[in-house]
GROMACS .gro file of C-alpha atoms in nm:
model
  190
    1MET     CA    1  -0.238   3.359   5.927
    2ARG     CA    2  -0.207   3.666   5.706
    3SER     CA    3  -0.516   3.875   5.649
    4GLU     CA    4  -0.573   4.057   5.321
    5PRO     CA    5  -0.713   4.410   5.309
    6ALA     CA    6  -1.084   4.426   5.234
    7ASP     CA    7  -1.022   4.661   4.941
    8PRO     CA    8  -0.752   4.525   4.706
    9ASP     CA    9  -0.691   4.877   4.571
   10ALA     CA   10  -0.631   5.017   4.919
   11CYS     CA   11  -0.272   5.096   5.004
   12ALA     CA   12  -0.143   4.907   5.308
   13PRO     CA   13  -0.002   5.164   5.553
   14SER     CA   14   0.315   4.959   5.603
   15ALA     CA   15   0.382   4.964   5.227
   16LEU     CA   16   0.322   5.339   5.227
   17ALA     CA   17   0.564   5.379   5.519
   18ALA     CA   18   0.829   5.179   5.331
   19PHE     CA   19   0.773   5.394   5.019
   20VAL     CA   20   0.818   5.711   5.224
   21THR     CA   21   1.123   5.568   5.401
   22ASP     CA   22   1.292   5.507   5.064
   23ILE     CA   23   1.227   5.869   4.965
   24ALA     CA   24   1.322   6.018   5.302
   25LEU     CA   25   1.650   5.829   5.323
   26SER     CA   26   1.752   5.974   4.986
   27LEU     CA   27   1.654   6.321   5.105
   28ALA     CA   28   1.870   6.276   5.416
   29VAL     CA   29   2.169   6.265   5.178
   30HIS     CA   30   2.067   6.503   4.897
   31ARG     CA   31   1.830   6.759   5.049
   32GLY     CA   32   1.944   7.112   4.975
   33ARG     CA   33   2.252   6.987   4.787
   34SER     CA   34   2.167   6.827   4.454
   35ALA     CA   35   1.890   6.673   4.249
   36ALA     CA   36   1.835   6.302   4.313
   37LEU     CA   37   1.639   6.029   4.144
   38VAL     CA   38   1.483   5.775   4.379
   39TRP     CA   39   1.359   5.438   4.262
   40PRO     CA   40   1.157   5.337   4.566
   41GLU     CA   41   1.190   4.968   4.637
   42HIS     CA   42   0.841   4.961   4.785
   43GLU     CA   43   0.556   5.097   4.573
   44PRO     CA   44   0.227   5.073   4.760
   45THR     CA   45  -0.023   4.873   4.556
   46GLY     CA   46  -0.290   5.096   4.410
   47LEU     CA   47  -0.150   5.424   4.545
   48LEU     CA   48  -0.014   5.561   4.217
   49ASP     CA   49  -0.319   5.446   4.020
   50ALA     CA   50  -0.557   5.615   4.267
   51LEU     CA   51  -0.354   5.935   4.254
   52ALA     CA   52  -0.336   5.918   3.871
   53SER     CA   53  -0.713   5.884   3.849
   54ALA     CA   54  -0.759   6.199   4.057
   55ALA     CA   55  -0.480   6.384   3.872
   56ARG     CA   56  -0.636   6.318   3.531
   57LYS     CA   57  -0.939   6.522   3.641
   58ALA     CA   58  -0.716   6.822   3.719
   59THR     CA   59  -0.641   7.098   3.474
   60GLY     CA   60  -0.302   7.264   3.503
   61THR     CA   61  -0.153   7.261   3.854
   62VAL     CA   62  -0.404   7.222   4.138
   63PRO     CA   63  -0.392   7.112   4.502
   64ALA     CA   64  -0.428   6.736   4.542
   65GLY     CA   65  -0.731   6.597   4.720
   66PRO     CA   66  -0.756   6.389   5.036
   67GLU     CA   67  -0.624   6.083   4.849
   68ALA     CA   68  -0.273   6.234   4.881
   69ASP     CA   69  -0.303   6.345   5.245
   70GLU     CA   70  -0.165   6.029   5.404
   71LEU     CA   71   0.141   6.026   5.178
   72ALA     CA   72   0.211   6.397   5.238
   73GLY     CA   73   0.154   6.361   5.613
   74LEU     CA   74   0.382   6.061   5.650
   75LEU     CA   75   0.653   6.229   5.444
   76HIS     CA   76   0.622   6.539   5.665
   77THR     CA   77   0.666   6.322   5.975
   78ALA     CA   78   0.961   6.132   5.826
   79LEU     CA   79   1.134   6.462   5.745
   80GLY     CA   80   1.116   6.575   6.105
   81GLY     CA   81   0.776   6.745   6.119
   82GLY     CA   82   0.769   7.117   6.180
   83SER     CA   83   0.497   7.375   6.144
   84ASP     CA   84   0.481   7.378   5.762
   85PRO     CA   85   0.323   7.074   5.597
   86VAL     CA   86   0.429   6.893   5.281
   87ARG     CA   87   0.188   7.022   5.017
   88ALA     CA   88   0.065   6.791   4.742
   89HIS     CA   89  -0.039   6.916   4.396
   90TYR     CA   90  -0.134   6.756   4.070
   91ALA     CA   91   0.016   6.884   3.750
   92THR     CA   92  -0.112   6.763   3.417
   93SER     CA   93   0.107   6.987   3.209
   94PRO     CA   94   0.414   7.205   3.255
   95PRO     CA   95   0.518   7.424   3.415
   96VAL     CA   96   0.576   7.265   3.752
   97PRO     CA   97   0.578   7.524   4.032
   98PRO     CA   98   0.927   7.633   4.148
   99GLY     CA   99   1.071   7.547   4.487
  100GLU     CA  100   1.208   7.245   4.671
  101LEU     CA  101   0.997   6.955   4.554
  102LEU     CA  102   0.949   6.591   4.471
  103LEU     CA  103   0.804   6.500   4.131
  104VAL     CA  104   0.631   6.164   4.082
  105PRO     CA  105   0.494   6.052   3.742
  106LEU     CA  106   0.167   5.870   3.810
  107ALA     CA  107   0.126   5.703   3.470
  108ARG     CA  108   0.353   5.634   3.173
  109GLY     CA  109   0.640   5.872   3.230
  110CYS     CA  110   0.783   6.208   3.137
  111ASP     CA  111   1.103   6.370   3.018
  112CYS     CA  112   1.262   6.625   3.251
  113ARG     CA  113   1.551   6.864   3.266
  114VAL     CA  114   1.697   6.993   3.593
  115THR     CA  115   1.920   7.299   3.567
  116SER     CA  116   2.140   7.455   3.830
  117ALA     CA  117   2.393   7.737   3.837
  118VAL     CA  118   2.665   7.503   3.965
  119ARG     CA  119   2.606   7.180   3.769
  120PRO     CA  120   2.552   7.089   3.404
  121PRO     CA  121   2.187   7.032   3.305
  122LEU     CA  122   2.053   6.690   3.396
  123ARG     CA  123   1.818   6.535   3.139
  124LEU     CA  124   1.628   6.224   3.230
  125ARG     CA  125   1.323   6.014   3.160
  126LEU     CA  126   1.108   5.939   3.463
  127ARG     CA  127   0.889   5.632   3.467
  128LYS     CA  128   0.573   5.578   3.668
  129GLY     CA  129   0.664   5.568   4.036
  130ASP     CA  130   1.012   5.721   4.005
  131VAL     CA  131   1.063   6.010   4.245
  132LEU     CA  132   1.274   6.309   4.142
  133TYR     CA  133   1.400   6.542   4.413
  134VAL     CA  134   1.468   6.898   4.295
  135PRO     CA  135   1.638   7.136   4.541
  136GLU     CA  136   1.521   7.494   4.569
  137SER     CA  137   1.844   7.611   4.401
  138SER     CA  138   1.758   7.424   4.079
  139ALA     CA  139   1.494   7.466   3.810
  140LEU     CA  140   1.281   7.187   3.667
  141ASP     CA  141   1.141   7.171   3.316
  142VAL     CA  142   0.899   6.893   3.224
  143VAL     CA  143   0.857   6.815   2.854
  144PRO     CA  144   0.490   6.778   2.763
  145GLY     CA  145   0.396   6.417   2.693
  146ARG     CA  146   0.278   6.290   2.358
  147PRO     CA  147   0.011   6.191   2.274
  148ALA     CA  148  -0.119   6.296   2.617
  149PRO     CA  149   0.043   6.463   2.918
  150CYS     CA  150   0.156   6.246   3.206
  151PRO     CA  151  -0.033   6.308   3.530
  152LEU     CA  152   0.217   6.420   3.793
  153LEU     CA  153   0.218   6.440   4.171
  154VAL     CA  154   0.422   6.735   4.296
  155LEU     CA  155   0.512   6.733   4.665
  156ALA     CA  156   0.633   7.077   4.779
  157LEU     CA  157   0.866   7.036   5.077
  158PRO     CA  158   0.845   7.278   5.369
  159GLY     CA  159   1.114   7.518   5.473
  160GLY     CA  160   1.333   7.515   5.164
  161ALA     CA  161   1.698   7.414   5.160
  162HIS     CA  162   1.768   7.575   5.499
  163GLN     CA  163   1.532   7.322   5.662
  164SER     CA  164   1.735   7.045   5.817
  165CYS     CA  165   1.640   6.695   5.719
  166ALA     CA  166   1.589   6.431   5.983
  167SER     CA  167   1.874   6.187   6.022
  168PRO     CA  168   1.838   5.843   5.860
  169SER     CA  169   1.788   5.687   6.205
  170ALA     CA  170   1.510   5.937   6.288
  171ILE     CA  171   1.344   5.864   5.953
  172VAL     CA  172   1.354   5.490   6.013
  173ALA     CA  173   1.219   5.538   6.367
  174ALA     CA  174   0.929   5.756   6.246
  175THR     CA  175   0.827   5.517   5.971
  176SER     CA  176   0.877   5.212   6.196
  177ALA     CA  177   0.621   5.357   6.435
  178VAL     CA  178   0.371   5.385   6.149
  179ARG     CA  179   0.443   5.025   6.044
  180ALA     CA  180   0.394   4.900   6.402
  181ALA     CA  181   0.061   5.081   6.431
  182SER     CA  182  -0.045   4.936   6.097
  183SER     CA  183   0.048   4.582   6.200
  184ALA     CA  184  -0.144   4.618   6.527
  185ALA     CA  185  -0.449   4.742   6.336
  186ASN     CA  186  -0.428   4.452   6.090
  187LEU     CA  187  -0.400   4.196   6.372
  188SER     CA  188  -0.700   4.337   6.558
  189ALA     CA  189  -0.905   4.338   6.235
  190SER     CA  190  -0.839   3.969   6.163
   0.00000   0.00000   0.00000
């Protein structure tokens, strides 16, 4: 018998782990090389809406609150850990801070342009839940939304392009451990 979470808006840890796995597997291929757009197959129910609610209260670019800690922590683990954490920020209007980052529109969407010295500019429209990876060697411009700006989650990755990314098998192993712990917790709660 399957048990449902007590709070329907709460994000199931296994769904969050799957979301992070989708992102981390893309980073295993693209990190430090080129921009990449990830359409995660698994979007945790309620996660983006909870983050969007908090982001709408922000002005400019500000550190995210504890509602983003689990996502940032799991992403840090999936990328191989290390001493520097993944830092989460909300941005309600451009500019987005420079550096190696992931950009996630939390509502509606936004238009972006990624420029690099070695590739032609990449223009794209991100929708809610899309994840754009921007390497440190590229610049990101976000076009302000009309009639209102799109709340954004910006995840600054540690170590820059010289940081090695965990292998796909290490990423799957790290997120599988989180899923197993989540399943055990759900079984004991039911």
